[in-house]
Coordinates of C-alpha atoms in Angstrom, one line a residue:
M1 CA 8.8 -23.9 -40.7
A2 CA 7.1 -20.8 -42.2
V3 CA 4.2 -21.2 -39.8
K4 CA 6.6 -21.5 -36.8
N5 CA 8.3 -18.2 -37.9
V6 CA 5.0 -16.5 -38.2
L7 CA 3.9 -17.6 -34.8
R8 CA 7.2 -16.5 -33.3
K9 CA 6.7 -13.0 -34.8
V10 CA 3.1 -12.8 -33.5
V11 CA 4.2 -13.8 -30.0
G12 CA 7.1 -11.3 -30.2
W13 CA 4.7 -8.6 -31.2
I14 CA 2.1 -9.4 -28.5
A15 CA 4.7 -10.2 -25.8
P16 CA 7.9 -8.5 -26.8
A17 CA 11.1 -9.1 -24.8
P18 CA 12.0 -6.1 -22.7
S19 CA 14.7 -3.7 -23.9
K20 CA 17.9 -3.3 -21.8
S21 CA 19.3 -0.3 -20.1
E22 CA 23.0 0.6 -20.0
D23 CA 23.6 -1.5 -16.9
G24 CA 22.0 -4.6 -18.4
R25 CA 18.7 -4.4 -16.5
D26 CA 15.3 -4.8 -18.2
Q27 CA 13.8 -1.4 -19.0
W28 CA 10.3 -0.1 -19.5
P29 CA 9.5 0.5 -23.2
S30 CA 8.6 4.1 -22.3
R31 CA 8.1 6.5 -19.3
A32 CA 4.3 6.4 -20.0
A33 CA 4.4 2.6 -19.6
F34 CA 6.0 3.0 -16.1
L35 CA 3.5 5.7 -15.1
L36 CA 0.5 3.7 -16.3
A37 CA 1.7 0.5 -14.6
S38 CA 2.2 2.5 -11.3
M39 CA -1.2 4.2 -11.7
G40 CA -2.7 0.8 -12.3
G41 CA -1.2 -0.4 -9.0
C42 CA -2.9 2.6 -7.3
A43 CA -6.2 2.6 -9.1
G44 CA -8.3 -0.4 -8.3
M45 CA -11.6 -1.5 -6.9
G46 CA -10.9 0.6 -3.8
N47 CA -11.2 3.8 -5.8
L48 CA -14.6 2.9 -7.1
L49 CA -15.9 1.1 -4.0
R50 CA -14.0 1.8 -0.8
Y51 CA -13.5 5.6 -1.3
P52 CA -17.2 6.4 -1.9
S53 CA -18.1 4.4 1.2
Q54 CA -15.6 6.3 3.3
V55 CA -16.8 9.7 2.1
Y56 CA -20.4 8.7 2.6
N57 CA -19.8 7.6 6.2
N58 CA -18.0 10.9 6.9
H59 CA -20.2 13.0 4.6
G60 CA -19.4 16.6 4.0
L61 CA -16.7 18.9 2.7
Q62 CA -14.8 18.6 6.0
W63 CA -13.7 15.2 4.8
Y64 CA -11.2 16.9 2.4
I65 CA -9.2 18.6 5.2
P66 CA -7.7 15.4 6.7
Y67 CA -7.8 13.6 3.3
L68 CA -5.7 16.2 1.4
M69 CA -3.3 16.7 4.4
C70 CA -2.6 12.9 4.3
V71 CA -2.1 13.1 0.5
F72 CA 0.6 15.7 0.7
L73 CA 2.2 14.9 4.1
I74 CA 2.3 11.1 3.8
A75 CA 1.5 9.6 0.4
I76 CA 3.7 11.8 -1.9
P77 CA 6.8 11.8 0.4
V78 CA 6.7 8.0 0.9
L79 CA 6.2 7.4 -2.8
V80 CA 9.1 9.6 -3.7
L81 CA 11.2 7.5 -1.3
E82 CA 10.1 4.2 -2.8
I83 CA 10.6 5.2 -6.4
A84 CA 13.9 7.0 -5.8
I85 CA 15.6 4.1 -4.1
G86 CA 14.4 1.7 -6.8
Q87 CA 16.0 3.9 -9.5
A88 CA 19.2 4.6 -7.6
Y89 CA 20.0 1.0 -6.6
R90 CA 18.5 -0.8 -9.6
G91 CA 16.6 -3.4 -7.7
G92 CA 13.4 -4.3 -5.9
S93 CA 12.6 -3.2 -2.3
V94 CA 14.9 -5.8 -0.6
V95 CA 17.9 -4.9 -2.8
A96 CA 17.3 -1.2 -2.5
F97 CA 16.9 -1.1 1.3
N98 CA 19.9 -3.5 1.7
S99 CA 22.0 -1.1 -0.4
M100 CA 21.0 1.8 1.9
N101 CA 22.1 -0.2 4.9
R102 CA 22.4 -3.9 5.4
R103 CA 20.2 -3.8 8.5
L104 CA 17.3 -2.5 6.5
K105 CA 16.9 -5.7 4.4
G106 CA 14.0 -6.7 6.7
V107 CA 12.2 -3.5 5.9
G108 CA 12.3 -4.3 2.2
L109 CA 11.3 -7.9 2.7
S110 CA 8.4 -6.9 4.9
L111 CA 6.9 -4.7 2.0
L112 CA 6.9 -7.8 -0.2
Y113 CA 5.4 -9.9 2.5
V114 CA 2.4 -7.5 2.7
G115 CA 1.8 -7.7 -1.0
F116 CA 2.2 -11.5 -1.1
V117 CA -0.3 -12.0 1.7
V118 CA -2.9 -9.5 0.2
G119 CA -2.7 -10.9 -3.3
P120 CA -4.3 -14.3 -2.7
Y121 CA -7.5 -12.9 -1.1
F122 CA -7.6 -9.9 -3.4
V123 CA -7.9 -12.4 -6.3
V124 CA -10.8 -14.1 -4.5
I125 CA -12.7 -10.8 -4.4
L126 CA -12.1 -10.6 -8.2
S127 CA -13.5 -14.1 -8.5
W128 CA -16.8 -12.9 -6.9
I129 CA -16.9 -10.0 -9.4
M130 CA -16.4 -12.6 -12.2
N131 CA -19.4 -14.4 -10.8
Y132 CA -21.5 -11.3 -11.1
F133 CA -20.1 -10.6 -14.5
R134 CA -21.2 -14.0 -15.7
N135 CA -24.7 -13.5 -14.4
S136 CA -24.9 -10.0 -16.0
F137 CA -25.8 -11.8 -19.3
I138 CA -28.9 -13.3 -17.8
S139 CA -32.2 -11.5 -18.2
P140 CA -33.7 -10.6 -15.8
L141 CA -30.6 -10.1 -13.6
P142 CA -30.6 -13.0 -11.0
W143 CA -30.2 -10.6 -8.1
T144 CA -33.3 -8.6 -8.9
G145 CA -35.3 -8.3 -5.7
R146 CA -32.9 -10.5 -3.8
G147 CA -29.6 -8.7 -3.7
E148 CA -28.4 -9.6 -0.3
E149 CA -29.6 -13.2 -0.7
F150 CA -27.9 -13.6 -4.0
Y151 CA -24.6 -12.2 -2.7
N152 CA -24.5 -14.2 0.5
Q153 CA -25.9 -17.5 -0.8
D154 CA -25.1 -17.7 -4.5
V155 CA -21.8 -15.9 -4.7
V156 CA -20.0 -16.0 -1.4
A157 CA -21.9 -19.2 -0.3
N158 CA -20.6 -19.1 3.3
I159 CA -22.3 -20.9 6.2
E160 CA -23.1 -18.6 9.1
P161 CA -20.7 -19.0 12.0
I162 CA -21.7 -19.6 15.6
P163 CA -20.7 -16.3 17.3
G164 CA -18.5 -16.2 20.4
S165 CA -18.8 -13.7 23.2
L166 CA -17.0 -11.9 26.0
T167 CA -18.0 -11.3 29.6
E168 CA -20.0 -8.2 30.2
D169 CA -17.0 -6.3 31.4
G170 CA -14.9 -7.6 28.5
S171 CA -12.2 -9.0 30.8
R172 CA -12.3 -12.6 29.4
V173 CA -13.7 -14.8 26.7
L174 CA -16.8 -16.8 27.4
S175 CA -16.8 -18.7 24.1
Y176 CA -15.0 -18.6 20.8
T177 CA -16.6 -18.2 17.4
K178 CA -17.1 -21.5 15.5
Y179 CA -17.2 -22.0 11.8
P180 CA -19.2 -25.1 10.8
G181 CA -18.6 -24.8 7.0
V182 CA -15.2 -26.0 5.7
A183 CA -15.9 -27.2 2.1
L184 CA -14.6 -25.5 -1.0
V185 CA -17.0 -23.4 -3.1
G186 CA -16.6 -24.8 -6.6
E187 CA -17.3 -21.7 -8.8
T188 CA -15.1 -19.5 -6.6
V189 CA -12.2 -21.9 -7.0
G190 CA -12.7 -21.9 -10.8
W191 CA -12.8 -18.2 -11.2
T192 CA -9.8 -17.8 -8.8
A193 CA -7.8 -20.2 -11.0
F194 CA -8.8 -18.3 -14.1
T195 CA -7.9 -14.9 -12.6
W196 CA -4.5 -16.2 -11.5
F197 CA -3.9 -17.4 -15.1
L198 CA -4.6 -13.9 -16.4
V199 CA -2.2 -12.5 -13.8
W200 CA 0.4 -14.9 -15.0
L201 CA -0.3 -13.9 -18.6
C202 CA 0.3 -10.3 -17.9
I203 CA 3.7 -10.6 -16.2
F204 CA 5.4 -13.8 -17.4
R205 CA 7.4 -12.0 -20.1
G206 CA 8.5 -9.0 -18.1
V207 CA 8.0 -5.3 -18.4
G208 CA 8.0 -5.5 -22.2
L209 CA 4.6 -7.3 -22.1
T210 CA 3.4 -5.5 -18.9
G211 CA 4.2 -2.2 -20.5
R212 CA 1.6 -3.0 -23.2
V213 CA -1.0 -4.7 -21.0
V214 CA -1.3 -1.5 -18.8
Y215 CA -2.6 0.5 -21.7
F216 CA -5.6 -1.8 -21.7
T217 CA -6.0 -2.2 -17.9
M218 CA -5.9 1.5 -17.3
G219 CA -7.4 3.0 -20.5
L220 CA -10.5 0.9 -20.7
P221 CA -11.6 1.3 -17.1
I222 CA -11.3 5.0 -17.3
V223 CA -13.6 5.1 -20.3
M224 CA -16.1 2.7 -18.7
T225 CA -16.0 4.7 -15.5
F226 CA -17.0 7.9 -17.3
V227 CA -19.9 6.0 -19.0
L228 CA -21.1 4.8 -15.5
I229 CA -20.8 8.4 -14.2
G230 CA -22.9 9.7 -17.1
R231 CA -25.6 7.2 -16.4
A232 CA -25.5 7.7 -12.6
V233 CA -25.8 11.4 -12.5
S234 CA -28.7 11.3 -15.0
L235 CA -30.8 9.2 -12.6
E236 CA -33.9 10.6 -10.8
N237 CA -32.9 12.4 -7.6
A238 CA -29.2 12.0 -8.3
G239 CA -28.6 15.6 -7.4
A240 CA -29.4 14.9 -3.8
G241 CA -26.6 12.3 -3.6
I242 CA -24.2 14.7 -5.3
K243 CA -25.2 17.4 -2.9
L244 CA -24.3 15.0 0.0
Y245 CA -20.9 14.5 -1.7
F246 CA -19.9 18.1 -2.3
A247 CA -22.3 20.7 -0.9
Q248 CA -22.5 20.1 2.8
W249 CA -20.3 21.2 5.7
N250 CA -20.2 19.3 9.1
G251 CA -17.3 20.9 10.9
E252 CA -18.1 19.3 14.2
K253 CA -16.9 15.9 12.7
L254 CA -13.4 17.2 12.6
A255 CA -13.3 17.0 16.4
N256 CA -13.8 13.2 16.1
G257 CA -10.6 11.3 15.7
Q258 CA -12.3 8.7 13.5
I259 CA -12.4 10.9 10.5
W260 CA -8.7 11.6 10.7
Q261 CA -7.9 7.9 11.1
T262 CA -10.3 7.0 8.2
A263 CA -8.8 9.6 5.9
C264 CA -5.3 8.5 6.6
G265 CA -6.2 4.8 6.0
Q266 CA -7.9 5.6 2.8
V267 CA -5.0 7.6 1.3
F268 CA -2.6 5.1 2.6
F269 CA -4.2 2.1 1.1
S270 CA -5.5 3.6 -2.1
T271 CA -2.1 4.9 -3.2
G272 CA -0.5 1.5 -2.7
V273 CA 2.6 2.6 -0.8
G274 CA 3.9 -0.2 1.4
F275 CA 3.4 -3.1 -1.1
G276 CA 6.9 -2.9 -2.6
Y277 CA 5.8 -2.8 -6.3
F278 CA 6.7 0.9 -6.8
T279 CA 10.3 0.2 -5.9
S280 CA 10.3 -2.8 -8.2
Y281 CA 8.7 -0.9 -11.1
A282 CA 11.1 2.0 -10.6
S283 CA 14.1 -0.3 -10.8
Y284 CA 13.2 -0.8 -14.5
N285 CA 13.3 3.0 -15.1
T286 CA 16.1 4.9 -16.7
K287 CA 18.6 6.1 -14.1
H288 CA 17.8 9.7 -14.4
S289 CA 14.0 9.7 -14.4
N290 CA 12.4 12.4 -12.3
A291 CA 11.2 10.5 -9.3
V292 CA 9.6 13.5 -7.6
M293 CA 7.6 14.4 -10.7
D294 CA 6.6 10.8 -11.3
S295 CA 5.4 10.5 -7.7
I296 CA 3.3 13.6 -7.9
L297 CA 1.7 12.4 -11.2
I298 CA 0.9 9.0 -9.7
V299 CA -0.6 10.2 -6.5
T300 CA -2.6 13.2 -8.0
S301 CA -3.9 11.0 -10.8
N302 CA -5.1 8.5 -8.1
V303 CA -6.8 11.3 -6.2
L304 CA -8.5 12.7 -9.3
F305 CA -9.7 9.3 -10.4
E306 CA -11.3 8.2 -7.1
N307 CA -12.9 11.6 -6.6
I308 CA -14.4 11.7 -10.1
A309 CA -15.4 8.0 -10.0
A310 CA -17.3 8.7 -6.7
F311 CA -19.9 10.6 -8.7
A312 CA -21.1 7.2 -10.1
V313 CA -21.8 6.0 -6.6
F314 CA -23.3 9.2 -5.2
G315 CA -25.7 9.5 -8.1
V316 CA -27.0 6.0 -7.2
V317 CA -27.1 7.0 -3.5
G318 CA -29.5 9.9 -4.4
F319 CA -31.5 7.6 -6.7
L320 CA -31.9 5.0 -3.9
R321 CA -32.4 7.8 -1.3
L322 CA -29.8 6.3 1.1
F323 CA -28.8 9.1 3.4
P324 CA -26.5 9.0 6.5
E325 CA -29.0 11.0 8.5
D326 CA -31.2 7.9 8.6
G327 CA -28.4 5.9 10.3
T328 CA -27.3 4.2 7.1
R329 CA -23.7 3.3 6.7
L330 CA -21.9 1.8 3.6
G331 CA -19.1 -0.7 3.5
S332 CA -16.9 -1.4 0.5
F333 CA -18.6 -4.8 -0.2
T334 CA -22.0 -3.2 0.4
V335 CA -21.4 -0.6 -2.4
G336 CA -19.9 -3.1 -4.9
F337 CA -22.1 -6.2 -4.3
L338 CA -25.4 -4.8 -3.0
T339 CA -26.0 -1.0 -3.5
L340 CA -24.8 -0.7 -7.1
P341 CA -26.2 -4.0 -8.4
L342 CA -29.6 -3.3 -6.9
A343 CA -29.7 0.1 -8.5
I344 CA -28.8 -1.3 -11.9
T345 CA -31.8 -3.6 -11.8
E346 CA -34.1 -0.5 -11.8
M347 CA -32.4 1.1 -14.8
P348 CA -33.5 0.6 -18.4
G349 CA -31.0 -1.7 -20.2
A350 CA -30.0 -3.3 -16.8
N351 CA -27.9 -6.0 -18.4
F352 CA -25.7 -3.6 -20.2
W353 CA -25.0 -1.5 -17.1
A354 CA -24.3 -4.6 -15.1
F355 CA -21.8 -5.7 -17.7
A356 CA -20.2 -2.3 -17.7
L357 CA -19.9 -2.1 -13.9
F358 CA -18.4 -5.5 -13.3
F359 CA -16.2 -5.5 -16.3
T360 CA -14.7 -2.2 -15.1
L361 CA -14.2 -3.5 -11.6
M362 CA -12.6 -6.7 -13.0
V363 CA -10.1 -4.9 -15.2
L364 CA -9.3 -2.4 -12.4
G365 CA -8.5 -5.2 -10.0
Y366 CA -6.2 -7.1 -12.4
S367 CA -3.6 -4.2 -12.6
S368 CA -3.3 -4.2 -8.8
A369 CA -3.2 -8.0 -8.6
F370 CA -0.3 -8.5 -11.0
A371 CA 1.6 -5.5 -9.6
M372 CA 1.8 -7.2 -6.1
L373 CA 3.0 -10.5 -7.6
D374 CA 5.5 -8.8 -9.9
A375 CA 7.2 -7.2 -6.9
V376 CA 8.0 -10.7 -5.5
V377 CA 9.1 -11.9 -9.0
T378 CA 11.6 -8.9 -9.1
L379 CA 13.0 -10.0 -5.7
V380 CA 13.6 -13.6 -6.9
M381 CA 15.2 -12.5 -10.2
D382 CA 17.4 -10.0 -8.3
T383 CA 18.9 -12.9 -6.3
G384 CA 20.7 -14.1 -9.4
I385 CA 18.6 -17.3 -9.7
K386 CA 19.3 -19.3 -12.9
W387 CA 15.7 -20.0 -13.7
P388 CA 14.1 -18.1 -16.6
R389 CA 11.6 -15.4 -15.6
A390 CA 8.7 -17.4 -17.0
V391 CA 9.4 -20.3 -14.7
V392 CA 9.7 -18.1 -11.7
V393 CA 6.4 -16.4 -12.5
T394 CA 4.7 -19.8 -13.0
V395 CA 6.0 -21.2 -9.6
L396 CA 4.9 -18.0 -7.7
T397 CA 1.5 -18.0 -9.4
V398 CA 0.9 -21.6 -8.5
I399 CA 1.9 -20.9 -4.8
S400 CA -0.4 -17.8 -4.8
F401 CA -3.3 -19.9 -6.1
L402 CA -2.8 -22.5 -3.4
L403 CA -2.8 -19.7 -0.8
S404 CA -6.1 -18.4 -2.3
L405 CA -7.9 -21.7 -1.7
P406 CA -8.6 -21.1 2.1
Y407 CA -10.6 -18.0 1.0
C408 CA -12.6 -20.1 -1.4
T409 CA -14.1 -22.2 1.4
Q410 CA -17.5 -21.9 3.2
F411 CA -15.7 -19.7 5.8
G412 CA -13.6 -17.9 3.3
Y413 CA -15.4 -14.5 3.6
Y414 CA -14.8 -14.4 7.4
L415 CA -11.2 -15.5 6.9
L416 CA -10.7 -12.7 4.4
D417 CA -12.2 -10.2 6.8
G418 CA -9.9 -11.3 9.6
I419 CA -6.7 -11.3 7.5
D420 CA -7.5 -8.1 5.6
R421 CA -8.3 -6.1 8.7
W422 CA -5.0 -6.8 10.5
I423 CA -2.8 -6.8 7.5
N424 CA -4.0 -3.3 6.9
D425 CA -4.1 -2.0 10.5
V426 CA -1.0 -3.7 11.7
A427 CA 1.4 -4.9 9.0
L428 CA 0.9 -2.3 6.3
V429 CA 1.0 0.7 8.7
F430 CA 4.1 -0.6 10.5
V431 CA 6.1 -1.4 7.4
V432 CA 5.6 2.1 6.0
F433 CA 6.3 3.6 9.4
S434 CA 9.6 1.6 9.2
E435 CA 10.3 3.0 5.8
C436 CA 9.9 6.6 7.1
V437 CA 12.0 6.3 10.2
S438 CA 14.7 3.9 8.9
S439 CA 15.4 6.1 5.8
T440 CA 15.9 9.1 8.1
T441 CA 17.7 7.4 10.9
V442 CA 19.8 4.5 9.7
Y443 CA 20.7 5.6 6.2
R444 CA 24.1 7.4 6.3
W445 CA 24.0 7.5 10.1
K446 CA 27.8 7.6 10.3
D447 CA 27.8 11.0 8.6
V448 CA 25.6 12.4 11.4
V449 CA 27.7 10.7 14.1
G450 CA 30.8 12.2 12.5
Q451 CA 29.3 15.6 12.9
V452 CA 27.7 15.5 16.3
G453 CA 29.2 12.5 18.1
R454 CA 27.8 9.0 18.9
P455 CA 26.3 9.9 22.4
A456 CA 24.2 12.8 21.0
F457 CA 23.0 10.6 18.1
I458 CA 22.0 7.7 20.4
V459 CA 20.2 9.8 23.0
Y460 CA 18.4 12.0 20.5
N461 CA 17.0 9.0 18.6
A462 CA 16.1 7.3 21.9
G463 CA 14.0 10.4 22.7
Y464 CA 12.5 10.4 19.2
F465 CA 11.5 6.7 19.3
G466 CA 10.7 6.7 23.0
G467 CA 8.5 9.7 22.7
M468 CA 6.4 8.0 20.0
V469 CA 6.1 4.7 21.8
L470 CA 5.5 6.2 25.3
G471 CA 3.1 8.8 23.9
V472 CA 0.9 6.2 22.1
V473 CA 0.9 3.9 25.1
L474 CA 0.1 6.6 27.6
A475 CA -2.6 8.0 25.3
H476 CA -4.4 4.7 25.5
T477 CA -4.0 4.2 29.3
V478 CA -3.7 7.4 31.2
S479 CA -4.4 11.2 30.9
P480 CA -3.1 13.4 28.1
L481 CA -1.3 15.5 30.8
L482 CA 1.1 12.6 31.5
V483 CA 1.8 12.3 27.7
L484 CA 2.7 15.9 27.6
E485 CA 5.0 15.6 30.6
S486 CA 6.8 12.6 29.2
A487 CA 7.3 14.4 25.9
L488 CA 8.8 17.4 27.7
D489 CA 11.1 15.1 29.7
F490 CA 12.5 13.7 26.5
C491 CA 12.9 17.2 25.2
R492 CA 14.9 18.2 28.3
R493 CA 17.2 15.2 28.0
T494 CA 17.7 15.8 24.3
R495 CA 18.5 19.5 24.9
Y496 CA 21.1 18.4 27.5
F497 CA 23.0 16.4 24.9
H498 CA 22.6 19.2 22.3
R499 CA 24.7 21.3 24.7
H500 CA 27.4 18.6 25.3
R501 CA 28.1 17.2 21.9
Q502 CA 30.8 18.1 19.4
D503 CA 30.3 21.0 16.9
P504 CA 29.6 20.2 13.2
D505 CA 32.2 21.4 10.8
A506 CA 30.2 20.8 7.6
E507 CA 27.9 23.3 5.7
T508 CA 24.2 23.4 6.6
P509 CA 21.3 25.2 4.9
N510 CA 21.3 29.0 5.5
L511 CA 18.5 28.8 8.0
F512 CA 20.8 26.8 10.4
K513 CA 24.0 28.7 9.9
R514 CA 23.4 31.4 12.5
N515 CA 25.1 29.5 15.4
V516 CA 26.5 26.2 16.5
Y517 CA 23.4 25.2 18.3
L518 CA 21.3 25.4 15.2
R519 CA 23.9 23.4 13.2
R520 CA 23.7 20.7 15.9
I521 CA 19.9 20.7 15.7
Y522 CA 20.0 20.3 11.9
Y523 CA 22.2 17.2 11.9
T524 CA 20.3 15.3 14.6
A525 CA 16.8 16.5 14.0
F526 CA 16.2 17.9 10.5
Y527 CA 18.1 15.7 8.2
S528 CA 14.8 14.6 6.5
P529 CA 12.0 16.4 8.4
L530 CA 8.8 15.5 6.5
L531 CA 9.1 11.7 6.7
R532 CA 10.6 11.8 10.2
Y533 CA 8.4 14.3 12.0
I534 CA 5.1 14.2 10.0
A535 CA 4.6 10.8 8.3
G536 CA 6.3 8.7 11.0
P537 CA 4.4 10.0 14.1
I538 CA 1.1 10.0 12.2
L539 CA 1.6 6.3 11.3
A540 CA 2.7 5.5 14.9
I541 CA -0.6 7.0 16.2
V542 CA -2.7 5.1 13.6
F543 CA -0.8 1.9 14.5
G544 CA -1.7 2.4 18.1
F545 CA -5.4 2.2 17.4
S546 CA -5.2 -1.5 16.3
Y547 CA -4.5 -3.0 19.7
P548 CA -7.7 -1.7 21.5
A549 CA -9.7 -2.8 18.5
F550 CA -8.3 -6.3 18.6
Y551 CA -9.0 -6.6 22.3
K552 CA -12.7 -6.4 21.6
L553 CA -12.5 -9.1 18.9
R554 CA -10.2 -11.6 20.6
Y555 CA -13.0 -14.2 20.8
D556 CA -12.8 -14.8 17.0
P557 CA -10.2 -17.4 15.9
L558 CA -9.9 -15.9 12.4
H559 CA -9.2 -12.4 13.8
I560 CA -6.6 -14.0 16.1
L561 CA -5.0 -15.6 13.1
G562 CA -5.1 -12.3 11.1
F563 CA -3.6 -10.4 14.1
A564 CA -0.8 -13.0 14.2
V565 CA -0.2 -12.9 10.4
G566 CA 0.0 -9.1 10.6
H567 CA 2.7 -9.2 13.2
I568 CA 4.9 -11.4 11.1
A569 CA 5.9 -8.2 9.2
L570 CA 7.1 -6.7 12.5
I571 CA 9.2 -9.9 13.1
I572 CA 10.7 -9.6 9.7
V573 CA 11.7 -6.0 10.2
A574 CA 13.2 -6.7 13.6
F575 CA 15.0 -9.9 12.5
G576 CA 16.6 -8.1 9.5
F577 CA 17.8 -5.3 11.8
I578 CA 19.2 -7.5 14.6
V579 CA 20.6 -10.3 12.4
P580 CA 21.4 -8.7 9.0
A581 CA 23.5 -11.7 8.1
G582 CA 20.6 -14.1 8.5
T583 CA 19.3 -13.4 5.0
M584 CA 22.5 -13.2 3.0
F585 CA 20.9 -14.8 -0.1
L586 CA 18.9 -11.6 -0.5
S587 CA 22.0 -9.4 -0.4
P588 CA 23.0 -7.4 -3.5
S589 CA 26.3 -9.3 -3.4
S590 CA 24.6 -12.3 -4.8
W591 CA 23.5 -10.6 -8.0
R592 CA 26.6 -8.5 -8.2
R593 CA 28.6 -11.7 -8.8
Q594 CA 26.1 -12.7 -11.5
D595 CA 26.0 -9.3 -13.2
P596 CA 29.3 -7.3 -13.2
I597 CA 27.8 -4.6 -15.3
R598 CA 25.2 -3.9 -12.7
S599 CA 27.8 -4.1 -10.0
R600 CA 30.0 -1.4 -11.7
S601 CA 26.9 0.8 -12.0
L602 CA 26.2 0.5 -8.3
V603 CA 29.9 1.3 -7.5
R604 CA 29.6 4.5 -9.6
V605 CA 26.4 5.5 -7.8
R606 CA 28.1 5.0 -4.4
G607 CA 31.2 6.9 -5.6
F608 CA 29.1 9.8 -6.6
F609 CA 27.5 10.1 -3.1
Q610 CA 30.9 9.7 -1.5
Q611 CA 32.3 12.6 -3.5
Q612 CA 29.4 14.8 -2.4
R613 CA 30.2 14.1 1.2
R614 CA 33.9 15.0 0.9
G615 CA 35.3 18.5 0.7
W616 CA 37.9 19.7 -1.8
D617 CA 40.6 18.9 0.8
G618 CA 39.5 15.2 1.0
K619 CA 38.1 15.5 4.5
W620 CA 34.7 14.3 5.4
R621 CA 32.0 16.9 5.4

């Protein structure tokens, strides 16, 4: 009995039950725990691998112009939205968006869909890193002098496909790519199972345990990254690589649309918006946490980390004398599994540096992996299910492991490439676009209609959405002049309805008080300008690039599959908007019946907003 009590105390100390907030919801042990968990969701392998490769391929200081614009114009505003709705509505992304408007339930569900699809193949990449980590204890390192062979044959172990082809003019498919290898790769399966077990271990108990785990998953990689930086910048000729990073200017690259698309994609994917876990994490915050300050801290810490960590790669680039002028390009996998490991073999104490590199990548990846699964766990728990959290986590972990198995096959690398590309280029871009436009169009739309009238609201938004759709389509098919003409036509129609709609009677900011026309403009156009007119159109443009790219790869069955998987997110958003009653089991009503304390809290929040919208005379403002 005494031993049992001691074990119970030890488990309680290692994995404590989460504390409760006033409304009965689990709560983070501290604000620092929330920030570290959110930063861990941001900071991952992409910071140490993907970011340096993107900067390298667009080398020069000019990279920071589109990069920083995307940070401040897209990442921070969208993150403020995701954190704020999680805190306000005390639920994950589905509950939060449903509470904003019942037709936005699909938007919240699509965010979780993206994370649930990415998680299984993300863990397989971690299993490849674990393979390297195991081999880092062998001297000499097994990839010495055979880096590409070791990666392709010993780690990934995929059989080369038989490539397909298009006709010379690209109008039709001559033959489809064939993949002769279908067997499972044993070691990859084993490491994948082990990795999912560690993910389960980090989240099965709730935020009480996760709040302690993140101190390790964030603190240790930062220390190890600085150790790697110190070694990299001390290598012979490291200064040449650092000069490539910070001391060159190639202004002509800004005229190329690729650098803008690449910078937007990097910021978008490295910050982690669009995966749903920020809203889930924020729902465990105290009600009055500063969402704006938290968002700024999370994004800026991610920017600082990836820009400082890049010194470790660029020191190695100078050491290996890999320069873009020679036609060399780097990919994320190239940096992590070829460039850095080969450089390590030429360093004194190679085994220690191999251990440090792959241990850092491994721990960085875990925080992102369990963040994506935890968002889905939050959704299931918010439905009011009677199962204990540990059971829910176990079931979802097993399902995720089974979904990982196709990536552990002898065609798994190519499947990963096909799914990853179109989940990022199609699904992820579209769901964040949906966040931006739905939160500024559908949320409290009746207030706007009450001020300007339904016809003006409909036509203005038809012009807003139609302009983006038509502009992107025409940009890919006809001349820019027609795009401009179509945009002007929408503006003329919108202006007509500005003149013929009812006058607002509510207060507006001082800038719009000068006349009735400006007050009309405010309510239909500038209710939330940054998300609506900056982030939304930018994402629409980026989304438009995916279709011409797919047209060139339509001979590959795995890219066709990835393209279809990416479009499921669009179907989820559309279905939730058109048939909001089709997913009633995900509505807040289900957990309001289970938790009356939380229900009363939500009623008070809604009552507060209603009071803000009423004047002292009780009329709507």
